[in-house]
């Protein structure tokens, strides 16, 4: 009798489970045992693949390099499948890895980049639930219209276009309902798995990834923090008239719901869109460089997720000016003054090809004896180009291939370096790579103007710092004069480059050449 009752109960439970799953009330991904089991299995398979596939092949041979590339690719695909299945925090970390173009093997970055377009979507019922819980009202009470299809879905949230009762068009960012509860458990799981892998592969140094996720995820999950960041950066960079940051509607915003002014445009890496709409590609690239140089070197408050979906461009019909629209302000890095000054001086040394100072400031930033590798990681240039001067020649296709190959060849050294540098550096490296990806798509990478803008910001930042530390009026005046002269030299050099590339410049050069030959 007891056995019969048990069988009936089991059958009823199974039937209920199937029914609830079919009706989307129950998702296997909500069960910790499913998420943990999947992560453990994937980690075990990847580890076994690396241990066995390369064991009997001579290290450094062509066959070894070929097989290693195949293992990298298989492992990256397994990792991508894990991220898509477990969603949330896993996708966020996968996107971070996919952005490290010149720091990880290409097989990983190329495979994981697709996670930006494969983020999960919450259902209409889930969206309604979050809005009801956080704002205390139904969607139809708050909005005249609310588009069911999201404008975009990310790892932690999705954005819908809506119209408020007073007629204002807004973007509504809504957090996926299960992310908050799962994030801390997911990070703990990643930490345990990475520690296990490190026991098997001592050179595997990716604990920095977990540390960054621990620190940054709670901030990204607080949309009120994102709203404050948006307002701060808009005020901080108000002198850039080409920058647009959506206004925040605080009366309808919570930790999980953020209402913003609706802004639209083409993605910043869409060269065809810019050409169709009469937007100057070089101007956009130059202004984006100015924007980030100002944030990094002068203000030390840096938007750290400039992937193309978060940076839009649009031509203003009234003025004809091209605007850069900066979205998603959840992830910012605040740079300490000492770090910012060392970083400024390092970039000044890199631009001037001053190898002694490159070594000095790289070491101060934790690179140690790996300073040549650190310089290459920062600039995405070969060591030969760094020595010659990174502003002298544009990046060639062969140099780009060399850099990507080195990312695979020097992976143990790169991961050790990432573990040693200050935590502030990690998001800057990711930001650098995202910006370089945009420049590559626009065919404006490593232009002289970008380095000149960086030089200006570094000069201003260092001069401001020196004045703040000086108690002598004479010394402050001396610093200001030196700053003005340095900026004037840069302006003069920029004028020279413009003349050199213009028709007027060609006429002047031809005239001077004719006069020289005549005499």
Coordinates of N, CA and C in Angstrom, one line a residue, residues 91-315:
X91 N 27.0 34.9 -18.4 CA 27.1 35.7 -19.7 C 27.9 37.0 -19.5
X92 N 27.7 37.6 -18.4 CA 28.4 38.9 -18.1 C 29.9 38.6 -18.1
X93 N 30.4 37.5 -17.4 CA 31.8 37.2 -17.3 C 32.3 36.8 -18.7
X94 N 31.5 36.0 -19.4 CA 31.9 35.6 -20.8 C 32.0 36.8 -21.7
X95 N 31.2 37.8 -21.6 CA 31.3 39.1 -22.4 C 32.6 39.8 -22.0
X96 N 32.9 39.8 -20.7 CA 34.2 40.4 -20.3 C 35.4 39.8 -21.0
X97 N 35.4 38.5 -21.0 CA 36.5 37.7 -21.6 C 36.5 38.0 -23.1
X98 N 35.4 38.0 -23.7 CA 35.3 38.3 -25.2 C 35.8 39.6 -25.6
X99 N 35.8 40.6 -24.7 CA 36.3 41.9 -25.0 C 37.8 42.1 -24.9
X100 N 38.5 41.0 -24.3 CA 39.9 41.1 -24.1 C 40.7 40.7 -25.4
X101 N 40.5 41.4 -26.5 CA 40.9 41.0 -27.8 C 42.4 40.7 -27.9
X102 N 43.3 41.6 -27.3 CA 44.7 41.4 -27.5 C 45.3 40.8 -26.2
X103 N 44.5 40.2 -25.3 CA 45.1 39.7 -24.1 C 44.8 38.2 -24.0
X104 N 43.8 37.7 -24.8 CA 43.5 36.2 -24.7 C 43.6 35.7 -26.1
X105 N 43.8 34.4 -26.3 CA 43.9 33.8 -27.6 C 42.6 34.1 -28.4
X106 N 42.8 34.3 -29.7 CA 41.8 34.7 -30.6 C 40.6 33.8 -30.6
X107 N 40.9 32.5 -30.4 CA 39.8 31.5 -30.4 C 38.8 31.8 -29.4
X108 N 39.2 32.3 -28.2 CA 38.3 32.6 -27.1 C 37.6 33.9 -27.4
X109 N 38.3 34.9 -27.8 CA 37.6 36.2 -27.9 C 36.6 36.2 -29.1
X110 N 37.0 35.5 -30.2 CA 36.1 35.5 -31.3 C 34.9 34.7 -31.0
X111 N 35.0 33.6 -30.3 CA 33.9 32.7 -29.9 C 33.0 33.4 -28.9
X112 N 33.5 34.1 -27.9 CA 32.8 34.7 -26.8 C 32.1 36.0 -27.2
X113 N 32.6 36.6 -28.2 CA 32.0 37.9 -28.6 C 30.5 37.8 -28.9
X114 N 30.1 36.6 -29.4 CA 28.7 36.5 -29.8 C 27.8 36.6 -28.6
X115 N 28.3 36.5 -27.4 CA 27.5 36.6 -26.2 C 26.8 38.0 -26.0
X116 N 27.3 39.0 -26.7 CA 26.7 40.3 -26.7 C 25.3 40.3 -27.4
X117 N 25.2 39.3 -28.3 CA 23.9 39.3 -29.1 C 23.1 38.0 -28.7
X118 N 23.6 37.3 -27.7 CA 22.8 36.1 -27.3 C 22.4 36.2 -25.8
X119 N 22.2 37.4 -25.3 CA 21.7 37.5 -24.0 C 20.3 37.1 -23.9
X120 N 19.9 36.6 -22.7 CA 18.5 36.1 -22.5 C 17.5 37.2 -22.5
X121 N 16.2 36.9 -22.8 CA 15.1 37.8 -22.6 C 14.2 37.4 -21.6
X122 N 13.7 38.3 -20.8 CA 12.7 38.0 -19.8 C 11.3 38.0 -20.5
X123 N 10.3 37.3 -20.0 CA 9.0 37.2 -20.7 C 8.2 38.5 -20.2
X124 N 7.1 38.7 -20.9 CA 6.2 39.8 -20.5 C 5.8 39.7 -19.1
X125 N 5.4 38.4 -18.7 CA 4.9 38.2 -17.3 C 6.0 38.6 -16.3
X126 N 7.3 38.2 -16.6 CA 8.4 38.5 -15.7 C 8.6 40.0 -15.6
X127 N 8.5 40.7 -16.7 CA 8.7 42.2 -16.7 C 7.6 42.8 -15.9
X128 N 6.3 42.4 -16.1 CA 5.2 42.9 -15.3 C 5.4 42.7 -13.8
X129 N 5.9 41.5 -13.5 CA 6.1 41.2 -12.1 C 7.2 42.2 -11.4
X130 N 8.3 42.4 -12.1 CA 9.3 43.3 -11.6 C 8.7 44.7 -11.4
X131 N 8.0 45.2 -12.4 CA 7.5 46.6 -12.4 C 6.4 46.7 -11.3
X132 N 5.6 45.6 -11.1 CA 4.6 45.6 -10.1 C 5.2 45.7 -8.7
X133 N 6.3 44.8 -8.5 CA 6.9 44.8 -7.2 C 7.7 46.0 -6.9
X134 N 8.3 46.7 -7.9 CA 9.2 47.8 -7.6 C 8.4 49.2 -7.7
X135 N 7.5 49.3 -8.5 CA 6.8 50.6 -8.7 C 5.3 50.5 -8.2
X136 N 4.9 49.4 -7.8 CA 3.6 49.3 -7.2 C 2.4 49.5 -8.1
X137 N 2.6 49.5 -9.4 CA 1.5 49.7 -10.4 C 1.7 48.7 -11.5
X138 N 0.6 48.6 -12.3 CA 0.6 47.8 -13.5 C 1.2 48.6 -14.7
X139 N 1.7 48.0 -15.7 CA 2.3 48.7 -16.9 C 1.3 49.6 -17.5
X140 N 0.0 49.2 -17.6 CA -1.0 50.0 -18.3 C -1.4 51.2 -17.5
X141 N -1.1 51.2 -16.1 CA -1.3 52.4 -15.3 C -0.2 53.4 -15.5
X142 N 1.0 53.0 -15.8 CA 2.1 53.8 -15.9 C 2.4 54.4 -17.3
X143 N 2.0 53.6 -18.3 CA 2.4 54.0 -19.7 C 1.2 54.0 -20.6
X144 N 1.2 54.9 -21.5 CA 0.2 54.9 -22.6 C 0.4 53.7 -23.5
X145 N 1.7 53.5 -23.8 CA 2.1 52.3 -24.6 C 3.4 51.7 -24.1
X146 N 3.6 50.4 -24.3 CA 4.8 49.8 -23.8 C 5.1 48.6 -24.8
X147 N 6.2 48.7 -25.5 CA 6.5 47.8 -26.6 C 7.0 46.5 -26.0
X148 N 6.3 45.4 -26.4 CA 6.7 44.0 -25.8 C 8.1 43.6 -26.2
X149 N 8.5 43.9 -27.5 CA 9.8 43.4 -27.9 C 10.8 44.4 -27.4
X150 N 11.8 43.9 -26.7 CA 12.8 44.8 -26.1 C 13.7 45.5 -27.2
X151 N 14.2 46.7 -27.0 CA 15.1 47.3 -27.9 C 16.5 46.6 -27.8
X152 N 16.8 46.1 -26.7 CA 18.0 45.3 -26.5 C 17.9 44.5 -25.2
X153 N 18.6 43.3 -25.2 CA 18.7 42.5 -24.0 C 20.1 42.3 -23.7
X154 N 20.5 42.4 -22.4 CA 21.8 42.2 -22.0 C 21.8 41.1 -20.9
X155 N 23.0 40.8 -20.4 CA 23.1 39.7 -19.4 C 22.3 40.0 -18.1
X156 N 22.2 41.2 -17.7 CA 21.5 41.5 -16.5 C 20.2 42.1 -16.6
X157 N 19.9 42.7 -17.8 CA 18.6 43.5 -17.9 C 18.2 43.6 -19.4
X158 N 17.1 44.1 -19.6 CA 16.6 44.4 -21.0 C 15.9 45.8 -21.0
X159 N 15.9 46.4 -22.2 CA 15.4 47.8 -22.3 C 14.2 47.8 -23.3
X160 N 13.1 48.4 -22.8 CA 11.9 48.5 -23.7 C 11.6 50.0 -23.9
X161 N 11.0 50.3 -25.1 CA 10.6 51.6 -25.4 C 9.1 51.8 -24.9
X162 N 8.8 52.9 -24.3 CA 7.5 53.1 -23.8 C 7.1 54.6 -23.9
X163 N 5.8 54.9 -23.7 CA 5.4 56.3 -23.7 C 4.6 56.5 -22.4
X164 N 5.1 57.5 -21.6 CA 4.4 57.8 -20.3 C 3.1 58.5 -20.5
X165 N 2.3 58.5 -19.4 CA 0.9 59.1 -19.5 C 0.9 60.5 -20.0
X166 N 2.0 61.3 -19.7 CA 2.1 62.7 -20.2 C 2.7 62.8 -21.6
X167 N 2.9 61.7 -22.3 CA 3.3 61.8 -23.7 C 4.8 61.7 -23.9
X168 N 5.7 61.7 -22.8 CA 7.1 61.6 -23.0 C 7.5 60.1 -23.4
X169 N 8.4 60.0 -24.4 CA 8.9 58.7 -24.8 C 10.1 58.4 -24.0
X170 N 10.1 57.2 -23.4 CA 11.2 56.8 -22.5 C 11.7 55.4 -22.8
X171 N 12.9 55.2 -22.3 CA 13.5 53.8 -22.4 C 13.4 53.3 -21.0
X172 N 12.9 52.1 -20.8 CA 12.7 51.5 -19.5 C 13.6 50.3 -19.4
X173 N 14.6 50.4 -18.5 CA 15.5 49.3 -18.3 C 15.0 48.5 -17.1
X174 N 14.9 47.2 -17.3 CA 14.3 46.3 -16.3 C 15.2 45.1 -16.1
X175 N 15.5 44.9 -14.9 CA 16.4 43.8 -14.5 C 15.8 42.4 -14.6
X176 N 16.5 41.4 -15.1 CA 16.0 40.1 -15.2 C 15.7 39.7 -13.7
X177 N 14.5 39.1 -13.5 CA 14.1 38.9 -12.1 C 14.9 37.9 -11.3
X178 N 15.6 37.0 -11.9 CA 16.3 36.0 -11.1 C 17.8 36.3 -11.0
X179 N 18.3 37.3 -11.6 CA 19.7 37.6 -11.6 C 20.2 37.9 -10.2
X180 N 19.5 38.8 -9.5 CA 19.9 39.2 -8.2 C 20.1 38.0 -7.2
X181 N 19.2 37.1 -7.2 CA 19.3 35.9 -6.3 C 20.4 35.0 -6.7
X182 N 20.7 34.9 -8.0 CA 21.6 33.9 -8.5 C 23.1 34.4 -8.5
X183 N 23.3 35.7 -8.6 CA 24.6 36.2 -8.9 C 25.6 35.8 -7.8
X184 N 25.3 36.0 -6.5 CA 26.3 35.7 -5.5 C 26.7 34.2 -5.5
X185 N 25.7 33.3 -5.8 CA 26.0 31.9 -5.8 C 26.8 31.5 -7.0
X186 N 26.5 32.2 -8.1 CA 27.3 32.0 -9.4 C 28.8 32.4 -9.2
X187 N 29.0 33.5 -8.6 CA 30.4 34.0 -8.4 C 31.1 33.0 -7.4
X188 N 30.5 32.5 -6.4 CA 31.1 31.6 -5.5 C 31.5 30.3 -6.2
X189 N 30.6 29.8 -7.1 CA 30.8 28.6 -7.9 C 32.0 28.8 -8.8
X190 N 32.1 30.0 -9.5 CA 33.2 30.3 -10.4 C 34.5 30.3 -9.6
X191 N 34.5 30.9 -8.4 CA 35.7 31.0 -7.6 C 36.2 29.6 -7.2
X192 N 35.3 28.7 -6.8 CA 35.7 27.3 -6.4 C 36.3 26.6 -7.6
X193 N 35.6 26.7 -8.8 CA 36.1 26.0 -10.0 C 37.4 26.5 -10.4
X194 N 37.6 27.8 -10.4 CA 38.9 28.4 -10.8 C 40.0 27.9 -9.9
X195 N 39.7 27.8 -8.6 CA 40.7 27.3 -7.6 C 41.1 25.9 -7.9
X196 N 40.1 25.1 -8.3 CA 40.4 23.7 -8.6 C 41.3 23.6 -9.9
X197 N 40.9 24.4 -10.9 CA 41.7 24.4 -12.1 C 43.1 24.8 -11.9
X198 N 43.3 25.8 -11.0 CA 44.7 26.3 -10.7 C 45.5 25.2 -10.0
X199 N 44.9 24.3 -9.2 CA 45.6 23.2 -8.6 C 46.2 22.3 -9.7
X200 N 45.4 22.2 -10.8 CA 45.9 21.3 -11.9 C 46.8 22.0 -12.8
X201 N 46.6 23.3 -13.1 CA 47.4 24.1 -14.0 C 48.0 25.2 -13.2
X202 N 49.1 25.1 -12.6 CA 49.7 26.2 -11.7 C 49.8 27.5 -12.4
X203 N 50.0 27.5 -13.7 CA 50.2 28.8 -14.5 C 48.9 29.5 -14.8
X204 N 47.8 28.8 -14.4 CA 46.4 29.4 -14.7 C 46.1 30.5 -13.6
X205 N 46.1 31.7 -14.0 CA 45.9 32.8 -13.1 C 44.7 33.7 -13.4
X206 N 43.5 33.2 -13.2 CA 42.4 34.0 -13.6 C 41.5 34.3 -12.4
X207 N 42.1 34.3 -11.2 CA 41.3 34.7 -10.0 C 40.9 36.2 -10.1
X208 N 41.7 37.0 -10.8 CA 41.3 38.4 -10.9 C 39.9 38.6 -11.5
X209 N 39.5 37.6 -12.4 CA 38.2 37.7 -13.0 C 37.1 37.6 -12.0
X210 N 37.3 36.7 -11.0 CA 36.3 36.5 -9.9 C 36.3 37.7 -9.0
X211 N 37.5 38.2 -8.7 CA 37.6 39.4 -7.8 C 36.9 40.6 -8.4
X212 N 37.0 40.8 -9.7 CA 36.4 41.9 -10.4 C 34.8 41.7 -10.4
X213 N 34.4 40.5 -10.6 CA 33.0 40.2 -10.6 C 32.4 40.4 -9.2
X214 N 33.1 40.0 -8.2 CA 32.6 40.2 -6.8 C 32.4 41.7 -6.5
X215 N 33.4 42.5 -7.0 CA 33.3 44.0 -6.7 C 32.3 44.7 -7.6
X216 N 32.2 44.4 -8.8 CA 31.5 45.2 -9.8 C 30.0 44.7 -9.9
X217 N 29.7 43.5 -9.8 CA 28.4 43.0 -10.0 C 27.3 43.7 -9.1
X218 N 27.6 43.8 -7.8 CA 26.6 44.4 -7.0 C 26.3 45.9 -7.4
X219 N 27.3 46.6 -7.9 CA 27.1 47.9 -8.4 C 26.3 48.0 -9.7
X220 N 26.6 47.0 -10.6 CA 25.8 47.0 -11.8 C 24.4 46.6 -11.6
X221 N 24.1 45.8 -10.5 CA 22.7 45.4 -10.3 C 21.9 46.4 -9.5
X222 N 22.6 47.5 -9.2 CA 21.9 48.6 -8.5 C 21.7 49.8 -9.5
X223 N 20.4 49.8 -10.1 CA 20.2 50.8 -11.2 C 20.2 52.2 -10.7
X224 N 20.0 52.4 -9.4 CA 20.0 53.8 -8.8 C 21.5 54.3 -8.9
X225 N 22.4 53.4 -8.7 CA 23.8 53.7 -8.8 C 24.1 54.1 -10.3
X226 N 23.6 53.3 -11.2 CA 23.7 53.6 -12.6 C 23.2 55.0 -13.0
X227 N 22.0 55.4 -12.4 CA 21.5 56.7 -12.7 C 22.4 57.8 -12.2
X228 N 23.0 57.6 -11.0 CA 23.9 58.6 -10.4 C 25.1 58.7 -11.3
X229 N 25.6 57.6 -11.8 CA 26.8 57.7 -12.7 C 26.5 58.5 -13.9
X230 N 25.3 58.2 -14.5 CA 24.9 59.0 -15.7 C 24.9 60.5 -15.5
X231 N 24.3 60.9 -14.4 CA 24.3 62.3 -14.1 C 25.6 62.9 -13.8
X232 N 26.5 62.1 -13.1 CA 27.8 62.6 -12.8 C 28.7 62.8 -14.1
X233 N 28.6 61.8 -15.0 CA 29.4 61.9 -16.2 C 28.9 63.0 -17.1
X234 N 27.6 63.2 -17.1 CA 27.0 64.3 -18.0 C 27.5 65.6 -17.5
X235 N 27.5 65.8 -16.2 CA 28.0 67.1 -15.6 C 29.5 67.3 -15.8
X236 N 30.2 66.2 -15.6 CA 31.7 66.2 -15.7 C 32.1 66.6 -17.1
X237 N 31.4 66.1 -18.1 CA 31.8 66.3 -19.5 C 30.9 67.3 -20.3
X238 N 30.3 68.2 -19.5 CA 29.3 69.1 -20.1 C 29.9 70.0 -21.2
X239 N 31.3 70.2 -21.2 CA 31.9 71.0 -22.1 C 32.0 70.4 -23.5
X240 N 31.7 69.1 -23.6 CA 31.7 68.4 -24.9 C 30.3 68.4 -25.4
X241 N 30.1 69.3 -26.4 CA 28.7 69.5 -26.9 C 28.3 68.4 -27.8
X242 N 29.2 67.5 -28.2 CA 28.8 66.4 -29.0 C 28.3 65.2 -28.2
X243 N 28.5 65.2 -26.9 CA 28.1 64.1 -26.0 C 26.7 64.3 -25.5
X244 N 25.9 63.2 -25.6 CA 24.6 63.2 -25.1 C 24.4 62.0 -24.1
X245 N 23.9 62.3 -22.9 CA 23.7 61.2 -21.9 C 22.2 61.3 -21.6
X246 N 21.5 60.2 -21.7 CA 20.0 60.2 -21.4 C 19.7 60.8 -20.0
X247 N 18.7 61.6 -19.9 CA 18.2 62.1 -18.6 C 17.5 61.0 -17.8
X248 N 17.7 61.0 -16.5 CA 17.1 59.9 -15.7 C 15.8 60.5 -15.1
X249 N 14.7 59.7 -15.1 CA 13.5 60.0 -14.4 C 13.4 59.3 -13.1
X250 N 13.9 60.0 -12.1 CA 14.0 59.4 -10.7 C 12.7 59.0 -10.1
X251 N 11.6 59.7 -10.4 CA 10.4 59.4 -9.7 C 9.8 58.0 -10.1
X252 N 10.4 57.4 -11.2 CA 9.9 56.1 -11.6 C 11.1 55.1 -11.7
X253 N 12.1 55.3 -10.9 CA 13.3 54.5 -10.9 C 13.6 53.8 -9.6
X254 N 14.0 52.6 -9.6 CA 14.3 51.8 -8.4 C 15.6 51.1 -8.6
X255 N 16.0 50.2 -7.7 CA 17.2 49.4 -7.9 C 17.1 48.4 -9.0
X256 N 15.9 48.1 -9.5 CA 15.7 47.1 -10.6 C 15.1 47.7 -11.8
X257 N 14.6 48.9 -11.7 CA 13.9 49.6 -12.8 C 14.5 51.0 -13.0
X258 N 14.9 51.3 -14.2 CA 15.5 52.6 -14.5 C 14.8 53.2 -15.7
X259 N 14.2 54.4 -15.5 CA 13.5 55.1 -16.6 C 14.4 56.3 -17.1
X260 N 14.6 56.3 -18.4 CA 15.5 57.3 -19.0 C 14.9 57.9 -20.2
X261 N 15.4 59.0 -20.6 CA 15.0 59.7 -21.8 C 15.4 58.7 -23.0
X262 N 14.5 58.6 -23.9 CA 14.7 57.7 -25.0 C 15.6 58.4 -26.1
X263 N 16.7 57.7 -26.4 CA 17.6 58.2 -27.5 C 17.9 57.1 -28.4
X264 N 18.0 57.4 -29.7 CA 18.3 56.4 -30.7 C 19.3 56.8 -31.6
X265 N 20.0 55.9 -32.3 CA 21.0 56.2 -33.3 C 21.7 54.9 -33.8
X266 N 22.7 55.1 -34.7 CA 23.4 53.9 -35.2 C 24.5 53.5 -34.2
X267 N 24.9 52.3 -34.3 CA 26.0 51.8 -33.4 C 27.3 52.5 -33.9
X268 N 28.2 52.8 -33.0 CA 29.4 53.5 -33.2 C 30.4 52.8 -34.2
X269 N 30.2 51.5 -34.3 CA 31.1 50.8 -35.2 C 30.5 50.5 -36.6
X270 N 29.3 51.1 -36.8 CA 28.6 50.9 -38.1 C 29.0 52.0 -39.1
X271 N 30.1 51.8 -39.8 CA 30.6 52.8 -40.8 C 29.6 53.0 -41.9
X272 N 28.9 52.0 -42.3 CA 28.0 52.2 -43.4 C 26.8 53.1 -43.0
X273 N 26.4 53.0 -41.7 CA 25.3 53.9 -41.2 C 25.8 55.3 -41.3
X274 N 27.0 55.5 -40.8 CA 27.5 56.9 -40.8 C 27.6 57.5 -42.2
X275 N 28.1 56.7 -43.1 CA 28.2 57.2 -44.5 C 26.9 57.5 -45.1
X276 N 25.9 56.6 -44.8 CA 24.5 56.9 -45.3 C 23.9 58.2 -44.8
X277 N 24.3 58.5 -43.5 CA 23.7 59.7 -42.8 C 24.6 60.9 -42.8
X278 N 25.7 60.8 -43.6 CA 26.5 62.0 -43.8 C 27.3 62.3 -42.5
X279 N 27.7 61.3 -41.7 CA 28.4 61.5 -40.5 C 29.9 61.3 -40.8
X280 N 30.8 62.2 -40.4 CA 32.2 62.1 -40.6 C 32.8 61.0 -39.6
X281 N 33.3 59.9 -40.2 CA 33.8 58.8 -39.4 C 35.0 59.2 -38.6
X282 N 35.9 60.0 -39.2 CA 37.1 60.4 -38.5 C 36.8 61.3 -37.4
X283 N 35.7 62.2 -37.5 CA 35.3 63.1 -36.5 C 34.8 62.3 -35.3
X284 N 34.0 61.2 -35.6 CA 33.4 60.4 -34.5 C 34.5 59.7 -33.7
X285 N 35.5 59.1 -34.5 CA 36.6 58.4 -33.9 C 37.4 59.4 -33.0
X286 N 37.7 60.6 -33.5 CA 38.5 61.6 -32.8 C 37.7 62.0 -31.5
X287 N 36.4 62.2 -31.6 CA 35.7 62.7 -30.5 C 35.5 61.6 -29.4
X288 N 35.4 60.4 -29.8 CA 35.4 59.2 -28.9 C 36.7 59.1 -28.1
X289 N 37.8 59.3 -28.8 CA 39.1 59.3 -28.2 C 39.2 60.5 -27.2
X290 N 38.8 61.6 -27.6 CA 38.8 62.8 -26.7 C 38.0 62.5 -25.4
X291 N 36.8 61.9 -25.6 CA 35.9 61.6 -24.5 C 36.6 60.7 -23.5
X292 N 37.2 59.6 -24.0 CA 37.8 58.7 -23.1 C 39.1 59.1 -22.5
X293 N 39.9 59.9 -23.2 CA 41.1 60.5 -22.7 C 40.8 61.4 -21.5
X294 N 39.7 62.2 -21.7 CA 39.3 63.1 -20.6 C 38.9 62.3 -19.4
X295 N 38.1 61.3 -19.6 CA 37.6 60.5 -18.5 C 38.8 59.8 -17.7
X296 N 39.7 59.2 -18.5 CA 40.8 58.4 -17.9 C 41.8 59.3 -17.3
X297 N 42.4 60.2 -18.0 CA 43.6 60.9 -17.6 C 43.3 62.2 -16.7
X298 N 42.2 62.9 -17.0 CA 41.9 64.1 -16.3 C 40.9 63.9 -15.1
X299 N 39.9 63.1 -15.3 CA 38.9 63.0 -14.3 C 39.0 61.7 -13.4
X300 N 39.6 60.7 -14.0 CA 39.7 59.4 -13.3 C 38.4 58.8 -12.9
X301 N 37.4 59.0 -13.8 CA 36.0 58.4 -13.6 C 35.6 57.9 -15.0
X302 N 35.7 56.6 -15.2 CA 35.8 56.0 -16.5 C 34.6 55.0 -16.8
X303 N 33.8 55.3 -17.8 CA 32.8 54.4 -18.3 C 33.5 53.2 -18.9
X304 N 33.3 52.0 -18.4 CA 34.1 50.9 -18.7 C 33.4 49.8 -19.5
X305 N 32.4 50.2 -20.2 CA 31.7 49.2 -21.1 C 31.3 49.8 -22.4
X306 N 32.3 50.4 -23.2 CA 32.0 51.0 -24.4 C 31.8 50.1 -25.6
X307 N 31.1 48.9 -25.4 CA 30.9 48.1 -26.6 C 29.9 48.8 -27.5
X308 N 29.9 48.5 -28.8 CA 29.1 49.3 -29.8 C 27.6 49.5 -29.4
X309 N 27.0 48.5 -28.7 CA 25.6 48.7 -28.3 C 25.4 49.8 -27.3
X310 N 26.4 50.2 -26.6 CA 26.3 51.2 -25.6 C 26.8 52.6 -26.1
X311 N 27.3 52.7 -27.3 CA 27.8 53.9 -27.8 C 27.1 54.1 -29.2
X312 N 26.2 55.1 -29.2 CA 25.4 55.3 -30.5 C 25.9 56.7 -31.1
X313 N 25.6 56.8 -32.4 CA 25.9 58.1 -33.1 C 24.6 58.5 -33.8
X314 N 24.4 59.8 -33.9 CA 23.3 60.4 -34.6 C 23.5 61.8 -35.0
X315 N 23.1 62.1 -36.2 CA 23.2 63.5 -36.7 C 22.0 64.3 -36.3

